[in-house]
CSV table of C-alpha atoms (C1' of nucleotides) in Angstrom, one decimal:
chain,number,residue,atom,x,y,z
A,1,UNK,CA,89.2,95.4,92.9
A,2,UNK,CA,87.8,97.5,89.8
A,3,UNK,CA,90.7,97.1,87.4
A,4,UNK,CA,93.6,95.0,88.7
A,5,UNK,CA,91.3,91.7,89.8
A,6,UNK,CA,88.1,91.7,87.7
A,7,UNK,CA,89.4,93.3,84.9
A,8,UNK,CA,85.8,94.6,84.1
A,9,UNK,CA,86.3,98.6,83.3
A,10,UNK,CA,82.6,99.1,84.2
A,11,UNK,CA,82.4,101.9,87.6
A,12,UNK,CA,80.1,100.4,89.8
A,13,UNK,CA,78.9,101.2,92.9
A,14,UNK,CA,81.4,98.3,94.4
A,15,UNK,CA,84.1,100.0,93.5
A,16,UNK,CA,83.3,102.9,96.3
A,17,UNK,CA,83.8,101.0,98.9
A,18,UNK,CA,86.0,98.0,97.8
A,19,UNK,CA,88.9,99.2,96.0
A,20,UNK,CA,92.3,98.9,97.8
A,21,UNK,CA,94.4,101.2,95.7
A,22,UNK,CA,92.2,104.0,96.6
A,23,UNK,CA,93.3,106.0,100.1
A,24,UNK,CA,90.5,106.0,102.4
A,25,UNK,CA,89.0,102.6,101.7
A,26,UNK,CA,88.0,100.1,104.1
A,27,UNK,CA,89.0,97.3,102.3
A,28,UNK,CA,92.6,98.6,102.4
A,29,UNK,CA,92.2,98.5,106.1
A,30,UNK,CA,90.4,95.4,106.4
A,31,UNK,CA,93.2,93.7,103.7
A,32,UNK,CA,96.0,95.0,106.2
A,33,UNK,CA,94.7,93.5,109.4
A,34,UNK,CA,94.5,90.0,108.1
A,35,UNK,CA,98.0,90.0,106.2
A,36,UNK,CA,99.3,91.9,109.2
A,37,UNK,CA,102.0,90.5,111.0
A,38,UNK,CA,100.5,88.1,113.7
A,39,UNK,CA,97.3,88.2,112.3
A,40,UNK,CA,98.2,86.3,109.6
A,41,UNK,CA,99.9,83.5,112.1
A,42,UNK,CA,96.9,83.6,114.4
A,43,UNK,CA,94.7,83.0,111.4
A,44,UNK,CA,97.0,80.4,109.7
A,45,UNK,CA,97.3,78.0,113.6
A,46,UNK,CA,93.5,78.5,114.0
A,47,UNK,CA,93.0,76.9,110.6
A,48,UNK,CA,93.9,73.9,112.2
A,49,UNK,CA,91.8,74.1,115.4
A,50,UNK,CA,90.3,76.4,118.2
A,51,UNK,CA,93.3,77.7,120.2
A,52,UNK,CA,93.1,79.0,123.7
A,53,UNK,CA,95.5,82.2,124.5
A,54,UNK,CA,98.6,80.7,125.6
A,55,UNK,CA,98.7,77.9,123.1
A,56,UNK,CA,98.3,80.3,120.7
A,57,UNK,CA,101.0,82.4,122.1
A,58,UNK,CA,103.2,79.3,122.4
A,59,UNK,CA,102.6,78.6,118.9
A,60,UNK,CA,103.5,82.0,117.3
A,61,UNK,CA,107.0,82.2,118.3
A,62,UNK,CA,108.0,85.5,118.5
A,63,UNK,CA,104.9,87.5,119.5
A,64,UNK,CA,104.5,89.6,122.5
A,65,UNK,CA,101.1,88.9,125.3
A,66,UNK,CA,100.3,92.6,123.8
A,67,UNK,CA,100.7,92.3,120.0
A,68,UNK,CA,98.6,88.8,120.0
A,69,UNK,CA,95.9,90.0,121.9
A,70,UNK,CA,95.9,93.2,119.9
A,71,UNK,CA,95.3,90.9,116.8
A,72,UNK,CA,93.1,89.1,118.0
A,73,UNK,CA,90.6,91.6,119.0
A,74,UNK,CA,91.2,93.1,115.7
A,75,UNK,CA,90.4,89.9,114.3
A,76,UNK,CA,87.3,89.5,116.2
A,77,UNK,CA,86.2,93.2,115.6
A,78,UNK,CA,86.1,92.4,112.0
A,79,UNK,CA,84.1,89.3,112.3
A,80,UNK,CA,87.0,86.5,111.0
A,81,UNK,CA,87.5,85.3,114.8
A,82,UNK,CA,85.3,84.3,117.5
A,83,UNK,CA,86.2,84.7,120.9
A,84,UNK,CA,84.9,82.6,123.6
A,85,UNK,CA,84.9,82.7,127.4
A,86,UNK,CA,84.2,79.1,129.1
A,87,UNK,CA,84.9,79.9,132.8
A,88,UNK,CA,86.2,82.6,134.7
A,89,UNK,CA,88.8,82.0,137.2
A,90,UNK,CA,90.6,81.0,136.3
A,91,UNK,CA,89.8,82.2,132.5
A,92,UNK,CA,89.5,80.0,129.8
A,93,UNK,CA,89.2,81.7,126.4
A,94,UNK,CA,89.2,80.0,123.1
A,95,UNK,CA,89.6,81.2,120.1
A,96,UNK,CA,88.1,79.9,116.7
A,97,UNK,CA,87.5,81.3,113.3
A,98,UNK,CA,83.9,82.5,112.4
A,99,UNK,CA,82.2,81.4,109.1
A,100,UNK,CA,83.5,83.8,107.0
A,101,UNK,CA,87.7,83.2,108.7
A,102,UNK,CA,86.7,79.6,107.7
A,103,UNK,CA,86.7,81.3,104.3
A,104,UNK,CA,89.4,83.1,104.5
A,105,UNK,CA,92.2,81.4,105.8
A,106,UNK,CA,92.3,79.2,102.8
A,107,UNK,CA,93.6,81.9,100.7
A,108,UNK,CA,95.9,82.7,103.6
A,109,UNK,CA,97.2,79.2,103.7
A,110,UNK,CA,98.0,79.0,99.9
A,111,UNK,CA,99.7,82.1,100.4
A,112,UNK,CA,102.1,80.8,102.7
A,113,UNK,CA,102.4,77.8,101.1
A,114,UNK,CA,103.7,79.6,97.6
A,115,UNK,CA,106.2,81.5,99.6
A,116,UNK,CA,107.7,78.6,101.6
A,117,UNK,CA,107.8,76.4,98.7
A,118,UNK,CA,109.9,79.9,96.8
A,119,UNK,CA,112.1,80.1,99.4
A,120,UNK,CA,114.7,78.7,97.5
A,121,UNK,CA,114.3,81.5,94.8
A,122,UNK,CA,114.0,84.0,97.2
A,123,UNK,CA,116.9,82.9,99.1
A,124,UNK,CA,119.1,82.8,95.3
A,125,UNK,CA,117.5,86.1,94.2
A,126,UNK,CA,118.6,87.3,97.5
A,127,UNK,CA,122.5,86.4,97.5
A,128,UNK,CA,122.4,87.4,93.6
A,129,UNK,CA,121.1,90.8,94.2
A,130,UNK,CA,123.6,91.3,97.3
A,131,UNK,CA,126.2,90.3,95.3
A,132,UNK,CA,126.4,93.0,92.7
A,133,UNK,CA,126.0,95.4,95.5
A,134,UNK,CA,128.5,94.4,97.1
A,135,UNK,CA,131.2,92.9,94.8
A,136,UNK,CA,133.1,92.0,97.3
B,1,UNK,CA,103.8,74.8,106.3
B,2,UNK,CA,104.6,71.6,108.3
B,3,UNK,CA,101.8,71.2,109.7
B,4,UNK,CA,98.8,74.3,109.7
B,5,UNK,CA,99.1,74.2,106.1
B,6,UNK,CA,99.8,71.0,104.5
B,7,UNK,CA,98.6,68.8,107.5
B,8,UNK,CA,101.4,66.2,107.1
B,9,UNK,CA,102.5,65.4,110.0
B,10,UNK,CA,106.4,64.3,109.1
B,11,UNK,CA,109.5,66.7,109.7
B,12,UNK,CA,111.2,67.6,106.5
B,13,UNK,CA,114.4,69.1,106.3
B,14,UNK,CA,112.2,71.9,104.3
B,15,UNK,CA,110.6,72.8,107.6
B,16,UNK,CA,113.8,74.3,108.9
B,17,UNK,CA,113.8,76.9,106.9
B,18,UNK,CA,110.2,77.3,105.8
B,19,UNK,CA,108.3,77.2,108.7
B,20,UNK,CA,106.5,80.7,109.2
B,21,UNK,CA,105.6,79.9,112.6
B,22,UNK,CA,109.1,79.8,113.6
B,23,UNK,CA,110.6,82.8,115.1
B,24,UNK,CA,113.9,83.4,113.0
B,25,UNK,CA,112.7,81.7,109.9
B,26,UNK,CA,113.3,83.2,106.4
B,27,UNK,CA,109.7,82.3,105.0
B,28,UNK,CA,108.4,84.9,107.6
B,29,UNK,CA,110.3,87.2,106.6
B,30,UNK,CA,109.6,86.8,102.7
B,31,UNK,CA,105.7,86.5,103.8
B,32,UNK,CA,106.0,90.1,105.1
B,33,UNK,CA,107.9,91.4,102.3
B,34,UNK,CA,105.0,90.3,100.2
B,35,UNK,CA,102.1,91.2,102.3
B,36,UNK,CA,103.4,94.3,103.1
B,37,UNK,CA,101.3,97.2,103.1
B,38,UNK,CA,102.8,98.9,100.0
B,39,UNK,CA,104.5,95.6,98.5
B,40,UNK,CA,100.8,94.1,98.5
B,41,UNK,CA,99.7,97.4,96.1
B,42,UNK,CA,102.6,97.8,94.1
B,43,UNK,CA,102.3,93.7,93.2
B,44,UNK,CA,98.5,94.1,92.2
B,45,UNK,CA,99.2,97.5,90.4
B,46,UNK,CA,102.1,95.3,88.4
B,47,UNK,CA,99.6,92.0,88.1
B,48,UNK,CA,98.0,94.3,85.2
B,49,UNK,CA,100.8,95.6,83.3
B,50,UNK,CA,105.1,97.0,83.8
B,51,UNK,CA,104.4,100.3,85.6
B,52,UNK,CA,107.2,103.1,85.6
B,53,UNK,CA,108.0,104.3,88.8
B,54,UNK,CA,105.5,107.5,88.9
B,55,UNK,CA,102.6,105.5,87.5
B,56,UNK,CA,102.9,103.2,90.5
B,57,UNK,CA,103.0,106.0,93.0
B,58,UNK,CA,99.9,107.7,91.3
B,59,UNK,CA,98.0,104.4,91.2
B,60,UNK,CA,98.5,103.7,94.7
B,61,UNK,CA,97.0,106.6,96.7
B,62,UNK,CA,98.4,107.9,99.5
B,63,UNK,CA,102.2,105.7,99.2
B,64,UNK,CA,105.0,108.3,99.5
B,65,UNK,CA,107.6,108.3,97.2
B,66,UNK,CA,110.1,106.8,100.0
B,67,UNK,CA,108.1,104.3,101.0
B,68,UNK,CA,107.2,103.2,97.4
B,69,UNK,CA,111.2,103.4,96.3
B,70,UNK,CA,111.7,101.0,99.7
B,71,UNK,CA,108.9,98.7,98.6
B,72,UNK,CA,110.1,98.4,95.1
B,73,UNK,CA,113.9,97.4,96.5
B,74,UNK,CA,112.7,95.4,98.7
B,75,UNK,CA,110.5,92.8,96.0
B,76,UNK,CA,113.2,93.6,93.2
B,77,UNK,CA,115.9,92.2,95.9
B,78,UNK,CA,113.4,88.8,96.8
B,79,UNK,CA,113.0,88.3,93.0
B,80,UNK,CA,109.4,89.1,92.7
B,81,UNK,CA,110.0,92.3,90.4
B,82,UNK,CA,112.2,93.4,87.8
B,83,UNK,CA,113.5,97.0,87.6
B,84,UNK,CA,114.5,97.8,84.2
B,85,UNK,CA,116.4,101.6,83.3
B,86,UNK,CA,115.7,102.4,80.0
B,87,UNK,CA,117.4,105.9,79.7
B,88,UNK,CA,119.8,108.3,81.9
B,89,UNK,CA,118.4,111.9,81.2
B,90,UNK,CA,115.8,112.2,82.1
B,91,UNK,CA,115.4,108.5,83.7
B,92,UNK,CA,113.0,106.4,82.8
B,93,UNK,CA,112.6,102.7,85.0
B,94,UNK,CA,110.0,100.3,84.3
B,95,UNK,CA,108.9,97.5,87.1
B,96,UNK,CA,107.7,94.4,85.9
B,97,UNK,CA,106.9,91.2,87.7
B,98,UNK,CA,109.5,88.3,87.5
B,99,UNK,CA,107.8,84.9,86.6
B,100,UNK,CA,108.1,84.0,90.4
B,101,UNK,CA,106.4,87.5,90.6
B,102,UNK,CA,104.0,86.5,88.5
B,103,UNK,CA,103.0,82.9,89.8
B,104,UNK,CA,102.5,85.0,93.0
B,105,UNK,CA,100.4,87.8,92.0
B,106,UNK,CA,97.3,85.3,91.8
B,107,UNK,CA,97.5,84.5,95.4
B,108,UNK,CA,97.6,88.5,96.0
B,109,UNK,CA,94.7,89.2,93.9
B,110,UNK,CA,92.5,86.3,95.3
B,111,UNK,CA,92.8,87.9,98.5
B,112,UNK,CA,91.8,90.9,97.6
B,113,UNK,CA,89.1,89.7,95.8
B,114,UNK,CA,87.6,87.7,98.7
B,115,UNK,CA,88.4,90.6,101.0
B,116,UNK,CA,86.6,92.8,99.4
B,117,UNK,CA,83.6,90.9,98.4
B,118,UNK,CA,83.1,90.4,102.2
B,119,UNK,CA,83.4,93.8,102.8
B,120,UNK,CA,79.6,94.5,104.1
B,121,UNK,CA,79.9,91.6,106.4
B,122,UNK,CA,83.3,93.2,107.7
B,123,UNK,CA,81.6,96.4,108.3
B,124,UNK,CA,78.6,94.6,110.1
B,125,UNK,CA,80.5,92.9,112.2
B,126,UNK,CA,82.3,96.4,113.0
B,127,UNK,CA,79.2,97.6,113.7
B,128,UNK,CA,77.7,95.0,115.9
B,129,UNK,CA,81.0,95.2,118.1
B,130,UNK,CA,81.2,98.9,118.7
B,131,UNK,CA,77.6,98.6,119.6
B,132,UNK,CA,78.2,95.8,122.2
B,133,UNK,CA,81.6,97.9,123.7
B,134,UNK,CA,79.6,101.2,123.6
B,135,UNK,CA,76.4,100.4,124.5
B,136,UNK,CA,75.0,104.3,123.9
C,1,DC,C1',95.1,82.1,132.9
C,2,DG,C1',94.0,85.8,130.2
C,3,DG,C1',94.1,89.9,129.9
C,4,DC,C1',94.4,95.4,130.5
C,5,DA,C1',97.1,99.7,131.9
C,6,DT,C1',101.3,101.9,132.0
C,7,DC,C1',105.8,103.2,130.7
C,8,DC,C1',109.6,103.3,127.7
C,9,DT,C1',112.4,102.2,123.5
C,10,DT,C1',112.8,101.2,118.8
C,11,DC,C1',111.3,101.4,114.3
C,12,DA,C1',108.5,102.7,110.4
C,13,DT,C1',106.8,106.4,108.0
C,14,DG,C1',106.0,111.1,106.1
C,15,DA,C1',107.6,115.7,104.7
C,16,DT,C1',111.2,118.1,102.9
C,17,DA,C1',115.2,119.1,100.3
C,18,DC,C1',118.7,117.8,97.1
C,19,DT,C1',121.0,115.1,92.9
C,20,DG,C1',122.0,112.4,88.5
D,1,DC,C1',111.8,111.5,86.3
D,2,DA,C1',113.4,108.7,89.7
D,3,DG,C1',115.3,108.4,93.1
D,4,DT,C1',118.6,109.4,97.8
D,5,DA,C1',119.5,111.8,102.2
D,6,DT,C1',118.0,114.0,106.3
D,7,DC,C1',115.1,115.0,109.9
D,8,DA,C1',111.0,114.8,112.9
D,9,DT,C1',107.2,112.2,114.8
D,10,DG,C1',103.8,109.0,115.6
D,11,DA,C1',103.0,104.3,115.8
D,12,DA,C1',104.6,99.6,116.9
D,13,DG,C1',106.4,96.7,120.0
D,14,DG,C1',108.5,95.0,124.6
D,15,DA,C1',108.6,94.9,129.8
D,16,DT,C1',106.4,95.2,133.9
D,17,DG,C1',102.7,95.2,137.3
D,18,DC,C1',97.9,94.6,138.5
D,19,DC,C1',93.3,92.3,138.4
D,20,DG,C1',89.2,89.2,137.6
DNA sequence: CGGCATCCTTCATGATACTG
DNA sequence: CAGTATCATGAAGGATGCCG
C-alpha cells in the first residue's frame, strides 16, 4: 500500500492498482468484502473446516439465509472460497477456502484474536469516554 | 476465539464476552468498529504519522467529512485513537493512535498488504466467474 | 437442503448548510 | 478548520414464498 505499509516512496506501477486510500481501487473493494460483516465470520468458521450452508448459518449467529449467501458468493467471486455441489436433491453444498483464503484467513484470525484479547481496554476506554459525556 | 481461532477446546469465562461468533457479543462489535470501511483507512493513514483532521480526509479519497468525523468518534471512544485540540480559533485537532491503537495497526496493515499483493489473482478469479455466469 | 426472487423496513451514507 | 445538524436517498438487511 505505497506509503502507509511498505514505506518505500518509489511510484510504481503497483501502486495503480493496489492502493486502498485511493477512490476507485480494487483493492479497496476487495479489502471490504473480506473484513465485511459476515464475510469475515464465514472466513474465520471455515478456517477450521469445510462447512455446508446450514452449519455455517448455525454457526454465525445472527446472519440472515440472504446476507450469508450474499457473502459467500462474494467470497467465491473473488476466489478466497470454493463452493461445491455434491448431490442435488436434496442439495448438498460445501463450502471450503481456496488456496489463496487458506492464506488469508490467518491474518483474519490474528485480527480477531487481538481484538478479543483488548476487549477489556475497549470495554474501559468505553465506560471512560461515556463518562465525561455524560457526567452524570 | 474459543475455538476457530485458538483451537482450544475448553470454555473460558473469556469466551462469554469475546466470542465473535456470538450474536450479542462485544468483540463483534469492536471487530466492526475496526474493520470498518473508513475506520480501516483512517487507522492505516494514522499507522504513519498524527494526522489533523483535514489531512485525513484528503488522504482518504472519497470519505466525506461526516463519515470521517463518525469514524474518528467512534475509534477515539474504543481507545484506538487519540484526539488532541491544540487551539480554539481557528481549531486545530490532531489524531494520533493510542498504544492499543498502535499494537493494532500491524494487523490492519498486514491485511492490506496481503490483499493487495493478491490482487491479480482476485481479478482472475473475477474474471473466470463472470465468464462462467455469462457465458457470451 | 440450499438457494433465488420479491417485498418491505431500517439504516448508513452523502450533500448541503450552519456554527464555534 | 473542524466539526454539527438536517434532509434525502440508496443500500443493507429481514421476512416470506417458491423451486430444484
Amino acid at each position: 500500500m505505497s506509503e502507509a505499509a511498505g514505506g518505500a516512496g518509489e511510484q510504481t506501477v503497483e501502486e495503480l492498482v493496489a492502493d486502498v486510500f485511493r477512490r476507485a481501487c480494487a483493492s479497496r473493494e476487495a479489502l471490504e468484502h473480506v473484513t465485511g460483516k459476515w464475510s469475515l465470520l464465514a472466513l474465520s468458521a471455515l478456517a477450521e473446516s469445510p462447512h455446508r450452508f446450514g452449519e455455517l448459518r448455525r454457526r454465525i449467529e445472527g446472519v440472515s439465509e440472504r446476507m450469508l449467501a450474499q457473502s459467500l458468493q462474494t467470497l467465491e467471486r473473488d476466489g478466497w472460497v470454493h463452493r461445491e455441489v455434491r448431490s442435488a436433491i436434496p442439495p448438498h453444498v460445501e463450502y471450503r477456502l481456496t488456496e489463496d483464503g487458506a492464506a488469508l484467513v490467518p491474518h483474519l484470525l490474528g485480527l480477531i484474536s487481538f481484538v478479543e484479547a483488548r476487549m477489556p481496554a475497549v470495554q474501559a476506554a468505553r465506560a471512560s469516554a461515556d463518562e465525561v459525556r455524560r457526567p452524570r
